[in-house]
Coordinates of C-alpha atoms in Angstrom, one line a residue:
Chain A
X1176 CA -101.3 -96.6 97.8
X1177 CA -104.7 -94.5 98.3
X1178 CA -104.7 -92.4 101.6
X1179 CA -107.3 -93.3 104.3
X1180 CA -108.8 -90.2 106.0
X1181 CA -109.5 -87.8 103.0
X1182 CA -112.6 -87.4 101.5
X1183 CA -112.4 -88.8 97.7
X1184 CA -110.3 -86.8 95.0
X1185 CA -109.8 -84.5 98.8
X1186 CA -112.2 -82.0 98.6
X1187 CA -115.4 -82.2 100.8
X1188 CA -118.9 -82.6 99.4
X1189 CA -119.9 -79.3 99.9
X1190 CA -116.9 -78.0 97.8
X1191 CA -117.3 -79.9 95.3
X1192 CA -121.3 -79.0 94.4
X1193 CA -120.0 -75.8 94.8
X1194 CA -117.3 -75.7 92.5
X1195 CA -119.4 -78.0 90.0
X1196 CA -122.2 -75.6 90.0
X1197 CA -119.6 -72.7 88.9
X1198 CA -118.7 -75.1 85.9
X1199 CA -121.5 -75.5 84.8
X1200 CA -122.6 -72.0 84.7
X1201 CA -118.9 -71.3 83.0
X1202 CA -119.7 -73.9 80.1
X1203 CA -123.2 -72.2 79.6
X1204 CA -121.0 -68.7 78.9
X1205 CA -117.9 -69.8 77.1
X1206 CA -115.0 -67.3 78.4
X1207 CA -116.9 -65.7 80.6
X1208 CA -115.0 -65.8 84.7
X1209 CA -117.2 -67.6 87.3
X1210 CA -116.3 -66.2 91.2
X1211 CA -116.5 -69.3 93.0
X1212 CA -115.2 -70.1 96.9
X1213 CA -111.6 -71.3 96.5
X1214 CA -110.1 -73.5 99.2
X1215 CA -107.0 -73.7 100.7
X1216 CA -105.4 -76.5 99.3
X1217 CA -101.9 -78.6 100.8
X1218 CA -99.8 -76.8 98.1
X1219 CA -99.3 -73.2 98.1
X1220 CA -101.1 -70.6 95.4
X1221 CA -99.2 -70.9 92.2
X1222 CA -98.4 -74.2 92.1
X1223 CA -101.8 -75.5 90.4
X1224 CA -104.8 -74.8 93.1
X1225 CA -107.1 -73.7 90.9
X1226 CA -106.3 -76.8 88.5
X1227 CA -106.7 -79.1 91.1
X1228 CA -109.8 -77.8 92.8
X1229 CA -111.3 -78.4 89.1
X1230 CA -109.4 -81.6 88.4
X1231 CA -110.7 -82.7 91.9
X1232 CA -114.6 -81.4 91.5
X1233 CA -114.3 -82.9 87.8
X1234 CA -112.9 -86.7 88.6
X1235 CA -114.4 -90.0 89.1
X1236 CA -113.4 -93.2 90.0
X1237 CA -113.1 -94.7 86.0
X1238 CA -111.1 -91.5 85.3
X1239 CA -107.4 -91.8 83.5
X1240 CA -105.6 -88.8 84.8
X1241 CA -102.3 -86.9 82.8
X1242 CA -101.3 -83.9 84.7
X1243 CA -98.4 -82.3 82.8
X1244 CA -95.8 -79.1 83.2
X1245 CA -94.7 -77.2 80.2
X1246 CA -95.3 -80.3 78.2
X1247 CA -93.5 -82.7 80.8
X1248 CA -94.9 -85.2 82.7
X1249 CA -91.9 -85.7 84.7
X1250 CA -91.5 -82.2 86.0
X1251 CA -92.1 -81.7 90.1
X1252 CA -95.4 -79.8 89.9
X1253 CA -96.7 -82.5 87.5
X1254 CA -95.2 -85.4 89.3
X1255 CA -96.5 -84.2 92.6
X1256 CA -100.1 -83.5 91.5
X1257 CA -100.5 -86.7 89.6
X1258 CA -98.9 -88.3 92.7
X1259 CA -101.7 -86.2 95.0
X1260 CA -104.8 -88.2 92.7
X1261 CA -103.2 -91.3 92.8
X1262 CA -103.6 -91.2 96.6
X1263 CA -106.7 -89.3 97.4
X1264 CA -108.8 -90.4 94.7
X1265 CA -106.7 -93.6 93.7
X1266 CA -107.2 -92.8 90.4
X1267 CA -105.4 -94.7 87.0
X1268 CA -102.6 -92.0 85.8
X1269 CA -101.0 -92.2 82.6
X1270 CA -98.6 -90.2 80.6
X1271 CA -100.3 -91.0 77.4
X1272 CA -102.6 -88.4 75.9
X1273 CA -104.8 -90.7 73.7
X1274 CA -105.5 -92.7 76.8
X1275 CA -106.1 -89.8 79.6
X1276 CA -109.7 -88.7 79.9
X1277 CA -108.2 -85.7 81.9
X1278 CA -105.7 -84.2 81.6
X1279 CA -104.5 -81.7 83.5
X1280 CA -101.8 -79.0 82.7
X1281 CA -99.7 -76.0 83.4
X1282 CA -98.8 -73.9 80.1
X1283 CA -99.3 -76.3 77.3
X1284 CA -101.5 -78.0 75.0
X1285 CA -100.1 -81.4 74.1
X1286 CA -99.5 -81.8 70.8
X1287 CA -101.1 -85.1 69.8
X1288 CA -104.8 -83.8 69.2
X1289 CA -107.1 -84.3 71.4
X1290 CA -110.6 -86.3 71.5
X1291 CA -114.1 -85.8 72.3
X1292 CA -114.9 -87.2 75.6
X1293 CA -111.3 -85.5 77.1
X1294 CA -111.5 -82.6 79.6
X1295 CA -108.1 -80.3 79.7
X1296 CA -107.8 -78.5 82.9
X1297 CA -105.5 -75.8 82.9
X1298 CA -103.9 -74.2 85.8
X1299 CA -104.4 -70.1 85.6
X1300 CA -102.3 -67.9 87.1
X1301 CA -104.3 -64.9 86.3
X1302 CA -108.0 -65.4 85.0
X1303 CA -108.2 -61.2 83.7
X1304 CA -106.7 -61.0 80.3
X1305 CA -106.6 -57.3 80.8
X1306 CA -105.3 -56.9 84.8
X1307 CA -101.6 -55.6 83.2
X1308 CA -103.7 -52.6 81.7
X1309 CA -106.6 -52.2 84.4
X1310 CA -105.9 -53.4 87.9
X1311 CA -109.1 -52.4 89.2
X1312 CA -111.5 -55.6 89.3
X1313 CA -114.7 -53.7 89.2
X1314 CA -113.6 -51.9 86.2
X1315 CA -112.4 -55.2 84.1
X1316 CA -115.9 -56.3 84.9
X1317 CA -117.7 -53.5 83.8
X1318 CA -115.6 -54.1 80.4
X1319 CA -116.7 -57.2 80.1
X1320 CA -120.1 -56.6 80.4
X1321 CA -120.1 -53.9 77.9
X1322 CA -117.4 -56.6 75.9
X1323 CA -115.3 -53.4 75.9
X1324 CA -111.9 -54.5 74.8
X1325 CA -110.7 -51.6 73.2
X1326 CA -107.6 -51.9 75.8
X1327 CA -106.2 -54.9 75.0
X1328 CA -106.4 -54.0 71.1
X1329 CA -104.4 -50.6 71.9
X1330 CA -102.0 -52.9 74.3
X1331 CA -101.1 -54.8 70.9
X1332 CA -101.1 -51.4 68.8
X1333 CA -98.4 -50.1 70.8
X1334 CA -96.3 -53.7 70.5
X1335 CA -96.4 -53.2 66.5
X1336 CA -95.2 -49.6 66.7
X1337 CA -92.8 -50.6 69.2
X1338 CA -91.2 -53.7 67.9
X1339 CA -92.8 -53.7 64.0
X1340 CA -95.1 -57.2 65.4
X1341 CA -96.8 -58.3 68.1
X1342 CA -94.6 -58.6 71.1
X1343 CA -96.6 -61.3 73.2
X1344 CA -95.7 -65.1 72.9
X1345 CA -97.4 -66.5 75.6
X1346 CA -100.9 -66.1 77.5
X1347 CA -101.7 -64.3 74.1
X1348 CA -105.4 -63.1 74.4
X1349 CA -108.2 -64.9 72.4
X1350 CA -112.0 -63.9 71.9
X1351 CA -114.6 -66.1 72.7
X1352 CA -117.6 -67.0 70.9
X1353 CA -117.1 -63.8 69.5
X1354 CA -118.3 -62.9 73.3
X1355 CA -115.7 -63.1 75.9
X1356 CA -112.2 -61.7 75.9
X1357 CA -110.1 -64.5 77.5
X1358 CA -106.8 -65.3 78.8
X1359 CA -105.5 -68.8 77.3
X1360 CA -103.3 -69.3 80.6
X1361 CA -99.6 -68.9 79.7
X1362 CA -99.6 -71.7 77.0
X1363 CA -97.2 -70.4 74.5
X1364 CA -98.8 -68.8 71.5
X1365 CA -98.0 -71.8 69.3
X1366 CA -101.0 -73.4 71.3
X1367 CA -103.9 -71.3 71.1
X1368 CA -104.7 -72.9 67.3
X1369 CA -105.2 -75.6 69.2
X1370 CA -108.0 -74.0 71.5
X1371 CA -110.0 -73.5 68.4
X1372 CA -112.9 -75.7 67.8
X1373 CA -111.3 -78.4 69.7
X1374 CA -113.1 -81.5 70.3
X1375 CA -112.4 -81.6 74.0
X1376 CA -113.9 -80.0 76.7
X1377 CA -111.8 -77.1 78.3
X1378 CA -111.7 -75.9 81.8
X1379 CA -109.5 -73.4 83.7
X1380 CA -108.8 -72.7 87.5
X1381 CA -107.3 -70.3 89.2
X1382 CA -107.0 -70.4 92.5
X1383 CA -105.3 -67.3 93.8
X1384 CA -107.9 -65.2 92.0
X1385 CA -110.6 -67.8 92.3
X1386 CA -112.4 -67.8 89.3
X1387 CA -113.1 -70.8 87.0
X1388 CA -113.9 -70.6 83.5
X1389 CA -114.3 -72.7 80.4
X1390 CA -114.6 -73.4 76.4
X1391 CA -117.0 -76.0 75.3
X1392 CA -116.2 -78.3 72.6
X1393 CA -116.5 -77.0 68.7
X1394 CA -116.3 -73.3 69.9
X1395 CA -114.9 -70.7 68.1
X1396 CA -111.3 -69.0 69.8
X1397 CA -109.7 -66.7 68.0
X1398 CA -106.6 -64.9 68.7
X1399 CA -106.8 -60.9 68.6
X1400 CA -105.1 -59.9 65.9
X1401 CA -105.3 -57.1 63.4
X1402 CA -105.6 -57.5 59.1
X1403 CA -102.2 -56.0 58.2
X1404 CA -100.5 -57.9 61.6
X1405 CA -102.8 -61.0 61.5
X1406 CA -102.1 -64.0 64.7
X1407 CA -98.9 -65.9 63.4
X1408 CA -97.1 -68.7 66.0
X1409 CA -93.3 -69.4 66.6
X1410 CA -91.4 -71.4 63.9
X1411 CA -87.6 -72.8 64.2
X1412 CA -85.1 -73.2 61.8
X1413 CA -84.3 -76.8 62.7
X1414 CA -86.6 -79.7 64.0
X1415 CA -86.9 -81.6 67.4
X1416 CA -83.0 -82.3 67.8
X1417 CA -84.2 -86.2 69.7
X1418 CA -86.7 -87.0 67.3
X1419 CA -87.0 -85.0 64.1
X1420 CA -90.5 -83.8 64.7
X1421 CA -91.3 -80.0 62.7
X1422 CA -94.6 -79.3 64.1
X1423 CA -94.0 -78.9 68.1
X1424 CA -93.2 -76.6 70.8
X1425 CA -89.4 -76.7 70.7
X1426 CA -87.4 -75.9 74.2
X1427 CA -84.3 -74.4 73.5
X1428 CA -81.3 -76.7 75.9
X1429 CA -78.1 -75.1 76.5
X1430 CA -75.5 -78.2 75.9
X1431 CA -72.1 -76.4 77.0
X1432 CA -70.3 -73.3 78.3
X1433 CA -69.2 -72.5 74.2
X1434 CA -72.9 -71.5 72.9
X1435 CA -73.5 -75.2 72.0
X1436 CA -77.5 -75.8 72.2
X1437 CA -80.5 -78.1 70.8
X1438 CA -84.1 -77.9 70.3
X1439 CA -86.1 -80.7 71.7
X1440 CA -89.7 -81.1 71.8
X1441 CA -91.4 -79.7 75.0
X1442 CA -93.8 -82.4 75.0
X1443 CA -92.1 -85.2 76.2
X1444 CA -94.6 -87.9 75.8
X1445 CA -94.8 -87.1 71.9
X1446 CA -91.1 -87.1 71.8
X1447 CA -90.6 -89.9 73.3
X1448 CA -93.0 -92.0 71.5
X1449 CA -92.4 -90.6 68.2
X1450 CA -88.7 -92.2 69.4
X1451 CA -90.4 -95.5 69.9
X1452 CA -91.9 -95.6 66.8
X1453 CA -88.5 -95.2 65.1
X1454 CA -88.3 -91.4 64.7
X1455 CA -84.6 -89.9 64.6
X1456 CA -83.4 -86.2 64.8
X1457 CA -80.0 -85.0 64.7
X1458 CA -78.5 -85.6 67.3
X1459 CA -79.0 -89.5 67.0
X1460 CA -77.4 -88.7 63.5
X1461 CA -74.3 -86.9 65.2
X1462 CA -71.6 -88.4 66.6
X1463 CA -71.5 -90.6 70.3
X1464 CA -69.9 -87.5 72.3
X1465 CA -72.9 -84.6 71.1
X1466 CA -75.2 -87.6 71.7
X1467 CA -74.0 -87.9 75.1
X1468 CA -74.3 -84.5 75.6
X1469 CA -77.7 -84.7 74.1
X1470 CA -78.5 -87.2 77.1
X1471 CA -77.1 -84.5 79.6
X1472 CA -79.4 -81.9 77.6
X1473 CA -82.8 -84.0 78.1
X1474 CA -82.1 -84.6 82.1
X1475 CA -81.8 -80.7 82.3
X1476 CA -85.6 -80.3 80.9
X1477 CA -86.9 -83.6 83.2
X1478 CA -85.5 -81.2 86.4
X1479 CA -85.8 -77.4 85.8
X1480 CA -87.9 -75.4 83.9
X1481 CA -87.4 -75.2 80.3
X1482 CA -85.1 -72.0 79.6
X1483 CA -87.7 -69.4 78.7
X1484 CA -87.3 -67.6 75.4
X1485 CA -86.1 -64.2 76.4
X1486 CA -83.4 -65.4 78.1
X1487 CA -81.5 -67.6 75.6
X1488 CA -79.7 -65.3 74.3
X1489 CA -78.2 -64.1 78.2
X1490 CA -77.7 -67.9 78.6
X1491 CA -76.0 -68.1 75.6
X1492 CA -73.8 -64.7 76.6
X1493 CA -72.9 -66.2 79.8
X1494 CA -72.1 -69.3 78.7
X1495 CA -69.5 -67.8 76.0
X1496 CA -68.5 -65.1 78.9
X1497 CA -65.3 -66.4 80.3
X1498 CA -63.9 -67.4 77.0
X1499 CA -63.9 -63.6 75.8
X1500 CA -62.9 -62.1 78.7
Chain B
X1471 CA -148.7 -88.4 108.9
X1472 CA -146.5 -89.0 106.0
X1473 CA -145.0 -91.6 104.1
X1474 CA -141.2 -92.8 104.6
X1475 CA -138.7 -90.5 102.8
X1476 CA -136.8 -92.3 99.7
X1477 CA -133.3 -92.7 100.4
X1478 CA -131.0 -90.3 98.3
X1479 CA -127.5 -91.4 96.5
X1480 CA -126.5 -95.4 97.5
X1481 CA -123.3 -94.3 97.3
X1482 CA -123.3 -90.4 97.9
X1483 CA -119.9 -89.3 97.0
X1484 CA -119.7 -91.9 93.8
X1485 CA -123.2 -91.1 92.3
X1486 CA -123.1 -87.1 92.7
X1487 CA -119.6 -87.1 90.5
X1488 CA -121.7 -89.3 87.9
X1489 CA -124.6 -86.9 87.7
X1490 CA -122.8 -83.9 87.9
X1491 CA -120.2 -85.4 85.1
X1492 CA -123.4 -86.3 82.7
X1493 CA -125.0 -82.9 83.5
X1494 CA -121.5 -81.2 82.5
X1495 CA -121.5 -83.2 79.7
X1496 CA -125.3 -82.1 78.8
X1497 CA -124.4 -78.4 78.7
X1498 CA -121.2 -79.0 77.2
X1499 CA -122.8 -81.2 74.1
X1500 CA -126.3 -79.5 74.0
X1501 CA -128.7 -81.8 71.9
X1502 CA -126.9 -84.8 72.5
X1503 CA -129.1 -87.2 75.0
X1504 CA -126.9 -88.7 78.2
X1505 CA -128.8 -91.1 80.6
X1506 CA -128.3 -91.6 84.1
X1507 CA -125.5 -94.4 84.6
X1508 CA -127.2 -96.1 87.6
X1509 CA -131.2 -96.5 89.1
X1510 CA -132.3 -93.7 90.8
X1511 CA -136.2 -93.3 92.9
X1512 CA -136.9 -89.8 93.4
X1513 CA -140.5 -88.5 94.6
X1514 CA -143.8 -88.0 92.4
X1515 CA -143.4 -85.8 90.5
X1516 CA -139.9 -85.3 89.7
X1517 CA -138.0 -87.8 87.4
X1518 CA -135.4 -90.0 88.5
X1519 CA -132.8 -87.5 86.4
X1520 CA -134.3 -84.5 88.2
X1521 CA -134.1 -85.9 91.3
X1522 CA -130.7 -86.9 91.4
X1523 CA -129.6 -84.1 89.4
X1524 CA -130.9 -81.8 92.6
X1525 CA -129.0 -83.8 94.8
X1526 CA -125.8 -83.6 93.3
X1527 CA -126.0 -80.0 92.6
X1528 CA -128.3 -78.3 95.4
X1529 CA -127.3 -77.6 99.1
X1530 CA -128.0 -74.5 101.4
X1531 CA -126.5 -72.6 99.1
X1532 CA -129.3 -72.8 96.2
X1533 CA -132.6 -71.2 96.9
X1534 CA -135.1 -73.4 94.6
X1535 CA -138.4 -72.8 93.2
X1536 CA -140.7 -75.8 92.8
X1537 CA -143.7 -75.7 90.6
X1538 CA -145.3 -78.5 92.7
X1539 CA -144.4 -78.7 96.3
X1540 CA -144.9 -82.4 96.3
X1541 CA -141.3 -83.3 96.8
X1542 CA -140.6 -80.2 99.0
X1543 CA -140.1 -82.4 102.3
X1544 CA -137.4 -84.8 100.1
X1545 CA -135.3 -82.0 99.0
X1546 CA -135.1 -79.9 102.4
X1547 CA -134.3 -83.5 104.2
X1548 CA -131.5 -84.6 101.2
X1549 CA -130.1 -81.3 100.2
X1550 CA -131.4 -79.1 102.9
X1551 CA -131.7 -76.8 100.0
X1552 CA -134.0 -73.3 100.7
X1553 CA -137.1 -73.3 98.8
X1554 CA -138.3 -70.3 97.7
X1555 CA -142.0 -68.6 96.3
X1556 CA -140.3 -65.9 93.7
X1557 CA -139.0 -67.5 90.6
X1558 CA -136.7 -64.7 90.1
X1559 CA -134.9 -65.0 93.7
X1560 CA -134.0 -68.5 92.9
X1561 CA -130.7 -70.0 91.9
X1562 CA -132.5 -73.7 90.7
X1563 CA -136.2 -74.3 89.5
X1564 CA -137.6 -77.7 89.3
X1565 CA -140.9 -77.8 86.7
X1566 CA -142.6 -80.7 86.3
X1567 CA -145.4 -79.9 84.3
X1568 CA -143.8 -77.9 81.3
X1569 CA -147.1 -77.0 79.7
X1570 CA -147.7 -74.8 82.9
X1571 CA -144.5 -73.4 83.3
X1572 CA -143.5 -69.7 83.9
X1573 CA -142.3 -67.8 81.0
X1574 CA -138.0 -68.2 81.0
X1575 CA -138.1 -64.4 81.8
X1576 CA -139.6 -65.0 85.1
X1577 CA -136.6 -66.2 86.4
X1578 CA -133.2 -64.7 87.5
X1579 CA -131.4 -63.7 84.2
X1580 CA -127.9 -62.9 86.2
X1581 CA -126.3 -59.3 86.1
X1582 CA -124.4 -57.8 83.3
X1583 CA -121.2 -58.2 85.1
X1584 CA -121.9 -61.7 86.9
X1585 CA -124.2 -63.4 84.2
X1586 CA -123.5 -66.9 86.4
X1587 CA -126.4 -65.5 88.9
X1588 CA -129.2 -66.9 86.8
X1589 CA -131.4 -69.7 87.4
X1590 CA -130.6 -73.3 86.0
X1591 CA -134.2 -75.0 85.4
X1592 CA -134.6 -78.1 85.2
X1593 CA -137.8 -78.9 83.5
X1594 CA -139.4 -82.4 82.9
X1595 CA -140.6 -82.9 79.6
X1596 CA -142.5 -86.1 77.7
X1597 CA -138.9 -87.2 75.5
X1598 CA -136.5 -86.5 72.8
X1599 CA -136.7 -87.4 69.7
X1600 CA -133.1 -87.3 68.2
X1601 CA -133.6 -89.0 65.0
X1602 CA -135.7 -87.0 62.1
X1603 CA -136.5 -89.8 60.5
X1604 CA -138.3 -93.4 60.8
X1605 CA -138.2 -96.4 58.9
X1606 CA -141.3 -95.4 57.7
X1607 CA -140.0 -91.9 56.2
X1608 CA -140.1 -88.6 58.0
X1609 CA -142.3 -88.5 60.3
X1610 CA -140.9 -86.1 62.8
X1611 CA -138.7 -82.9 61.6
X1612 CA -137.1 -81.9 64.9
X1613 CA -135.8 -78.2 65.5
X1614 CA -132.0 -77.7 64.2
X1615 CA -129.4 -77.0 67.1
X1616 CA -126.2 -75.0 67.1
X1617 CA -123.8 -73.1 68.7
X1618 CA -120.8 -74.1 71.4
X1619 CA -120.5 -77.5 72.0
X1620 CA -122.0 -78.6 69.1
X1621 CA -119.7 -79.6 66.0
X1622 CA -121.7 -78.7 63.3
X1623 CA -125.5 -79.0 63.8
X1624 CA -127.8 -81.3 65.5
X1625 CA -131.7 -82.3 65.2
X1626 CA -133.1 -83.3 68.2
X1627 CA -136.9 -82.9 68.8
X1628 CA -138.3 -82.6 72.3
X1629 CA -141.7 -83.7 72.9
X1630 CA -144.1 -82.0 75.6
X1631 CA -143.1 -78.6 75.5
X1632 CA -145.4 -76.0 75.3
X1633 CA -146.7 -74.0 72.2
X1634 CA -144.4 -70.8 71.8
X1635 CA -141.7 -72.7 74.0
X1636 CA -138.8 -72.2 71.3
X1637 CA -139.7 -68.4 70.5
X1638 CA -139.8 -67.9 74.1
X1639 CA -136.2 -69.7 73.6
X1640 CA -134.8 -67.3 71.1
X1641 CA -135.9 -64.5 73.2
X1642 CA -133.8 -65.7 76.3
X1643 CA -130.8 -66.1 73.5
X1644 CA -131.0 -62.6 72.6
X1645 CA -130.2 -61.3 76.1
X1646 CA -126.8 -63.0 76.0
X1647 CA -125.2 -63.1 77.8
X1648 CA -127.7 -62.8 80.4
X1649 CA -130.2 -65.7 80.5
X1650 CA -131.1 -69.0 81.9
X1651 CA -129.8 -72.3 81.3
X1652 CA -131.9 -75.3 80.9
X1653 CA -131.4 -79.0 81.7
X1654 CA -134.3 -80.9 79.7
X1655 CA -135.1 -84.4 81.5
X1656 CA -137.7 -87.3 80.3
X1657 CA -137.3 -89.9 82.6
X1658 CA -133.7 -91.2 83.2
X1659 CA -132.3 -89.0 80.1
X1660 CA -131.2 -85.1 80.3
X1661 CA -130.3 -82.9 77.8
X1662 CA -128.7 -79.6 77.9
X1663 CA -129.6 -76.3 76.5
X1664 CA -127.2 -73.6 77.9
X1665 CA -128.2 -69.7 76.7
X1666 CA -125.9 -70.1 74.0
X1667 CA -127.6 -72.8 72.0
X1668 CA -129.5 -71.2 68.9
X1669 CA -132.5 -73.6 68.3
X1670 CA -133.9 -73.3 64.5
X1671 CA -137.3 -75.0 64.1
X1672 CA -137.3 -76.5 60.6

């Protein structure tokens, strides 16, 4: 299974102390971006580089390694980078959370809670939680020293007079340590709680913009909000359509072409074992034809991308189109 | 004219992930005290966690300041590292003697916009102390540790640091985010003590 030729976890020595030495210099200052030499990797920018430069800098042999996508562990970007360890640093892989030591991810936070002793790595595709307001990477620095974020507190101003609340749902900023100013990486917003005080230790890579950063365990991340508009996160109307569960990230599944749709957890290894352990939702509870079409519903997720929220309603339209016209 | 070299790492690839997951771990948990998984021989006078932390974190890359040159000729031939005279021009300082040590503020203390360009030092002290308390009562109030990484608070006493050392501490904290970052090591056991760890003596 392991591939002869590489170096361990593929990455060369010199890499590695190099990357490991920007670690540990962005654990000493929580949310603060560490510049450090990113490599080209065999997968193109975007699909995870900076998470796997960390994930490779940060794994031993005795390591259990979860690599997940939007909550999925079956989703190509996750199979592929699980699939990349398993042969370069012949690592164990697992898709259970309790027994992963790390656990890498793109855009979530899985839901069962995490321990001390695991390290998250998240994939970044944009370290600078205020490049959308200030392109100019001399200037965000210069903010940052002077822990100027007046900017990003005007950016969410102008969402409330826009829209009434805050407009952002995912890669919602969060302070630091009452220091740093720091992007989350586009969990949804449901997950920042989760950053907060969290027993495990967090890392994040991005590649493209090569910068890693990090929050150590037990430290304070809190989501910018103001006292009349304070940090709420999604809620639905109906739970986890497979197995009943109200407190995860639901993904919205378009069934059929007559606005017929269900909510299933995005985490799929919490849905699936709170299945296991005997856990219903309503659509076990429906009849044999909406649970077949239930079935159809969760391969959709396992191949694409879950449908993101602003477009479920032009899904929806679509889907109803023909039938109107 | 000199004696043999000590080997470095056994197994280099294997043992430099071990020491540089234990030193993560250090300044990720600061107060708690991780040992070194595996026997380790560095030179008189550095420890055998010094010693391998240095190889599993210093290459060409790292100009280092050494308070005692003793185990200059080990380093350059293991980590070809560049060793330097100014404390403030280097990246990593090894001190083995922490009673003679140069105050934290003559080392590199980073730039307001890239605080990462300060000095990690490593400095050798005489233990730890983590527990406040003996069977025989009290005999040992250690200073009180918070901040990032650390869940509440810890008390961890470090013997064989030098009078002043913590106010010297707290003055390094209060240029945050500048500041240097400390790896603590007696022996085969390091702790952390990144800038960010406020250290109460009780």
């Amino acid at each position: 299974m392991s591939a002869t030729g590489y170096n361990f976890a593929y990455l060369d020595p010199q890499t590695k102390r190099m990357i490991r030495r920007a670690l540990l210099k962005a654990v000493a200052i929580p949310g603060y971006q560490v510049p450090f030499g990113s490599r080209e990797m065999p997968l193109p920018y975007g699909w995870g580089t900076g998470g796997i430069q960390v994930t490779a800098s940060v794994l031993g042999r005795d390591d259990v390694l979860k690599v997940i996508d939007q909550g999925s562990d079956d989703t190509v970007n996750a199979v592929n980078i699980r699939r990349f360890f398993a042969r370069t640093a012949d690592v164990a892989t697992t898709d259970r959370t309790a027994e992963a030591t790390v656990i890498q991810t793109r855009h979530r936070i899985p839901e069962a809670p995490l321990a001390e002793g695991q390290i998250m790595v998240y994939q970044v595709p944009e370290p600078e939680p205020m490049r959308r307001l200030e392109p100019r990477e001399a200037v965000t620095r210069t903010l940052h020293a002077l822990a100027d974020y007046g900017f990003m507190h005007v950016k969410l101003y102008e969402d409330i007079a826009r829209y009434g609340h805050i407009a952002t749902t995912y890669d919602y900023p969060v302070m630091v340590n009452g220091r740093y100013l720091m992007s989350p990486s586009p969990i949804p917003k449901f997950d920042n709680p989760k950053l907060h005080r969290s027993p495990a230790l967090q890392l994040f890579g991005a590649g493209r913009e090569k910068r890693v950063y990090a929050v150590p365990p037990y430290t304070r991340v809190e989501s910018l909000d103001f006292e009349d508009h304070p940090f709420s996160v999604q809620r639905w109307d109906e739970p986890c359509a497979l197995c009943g569960a109200d407190d995860s990230f639901l993904d919205e599944v378009v069934l059929d072409d007559a606005g017929g749709r269900m909510f299933v957890c995005s985490d799929s290894e919490y849905c699936a074992s709170r299945q296991h352990a005997g856990h219903t939702g309503p659509a076990h509870r429906a009849q044999r034809g909406s649970l077949a079409a239930a079935r159809a519903g969760e391969v959709g997720i396992e191949q694409g991308k879950p449908v993101p929220a602003s477009n479920d309603t032009a899904s929806a339209r679509l889907g109803r189109g023909p039938a109107s016209s | 004219m000199n004696a043999p070299l000590l080997p470095g790492f056994a197994q280099p690839e294997d043992h430099a992930q071990r020491v540089f997951r234990l030193l993560l771990d250090a300044l990720a948990r600061p107060g708690r005290v991780q040992t070194l998984p595996f026997e380790f021989a560095a030179p008189a006078p550095l420890a055998p966690a010094t010693g391998a932390a240095a190889l599993a974190l210093l290459d060409y890359e790292t100009p280092v300041w050494l308070q005692s040159a003793d185990s200059a000729p080990w380093l350059r031939f293991h980590a070809g590292c560049p060793l330097v005279d100014d404390p403030a021009r280097a990246r990593f300082a090894l001190i083995d003697d922490a009673g003679a040590m140069p105050p934290l503020s003559a080392f590199a203390q980073g730039e307001p916009e890239y605080p990462d360009r300060s000095a990690t030092l490593l400095i050798q002290v005489a233990g730890f102390a983590p527990h406040a308390s003996t069977e025989r009562g009290p005999t040992l109030r250690g200073p009180i540790w918070s901040g990032p990484g650390i869940a509440d608070e810890v008390r961890l006493g470090v013997v064989g640091l030098p009078d002043g050392f913590w106010r010297d501490w707290q003055r390094n904290a209060g240029h945050f985010p500048l500041g240097v970052d400390l790896l603590l090591v007696a022996g085969a056991q390091v702790v952390g003590l990144p800038r960010t760890t406020t250290v109460r003596e009780a």
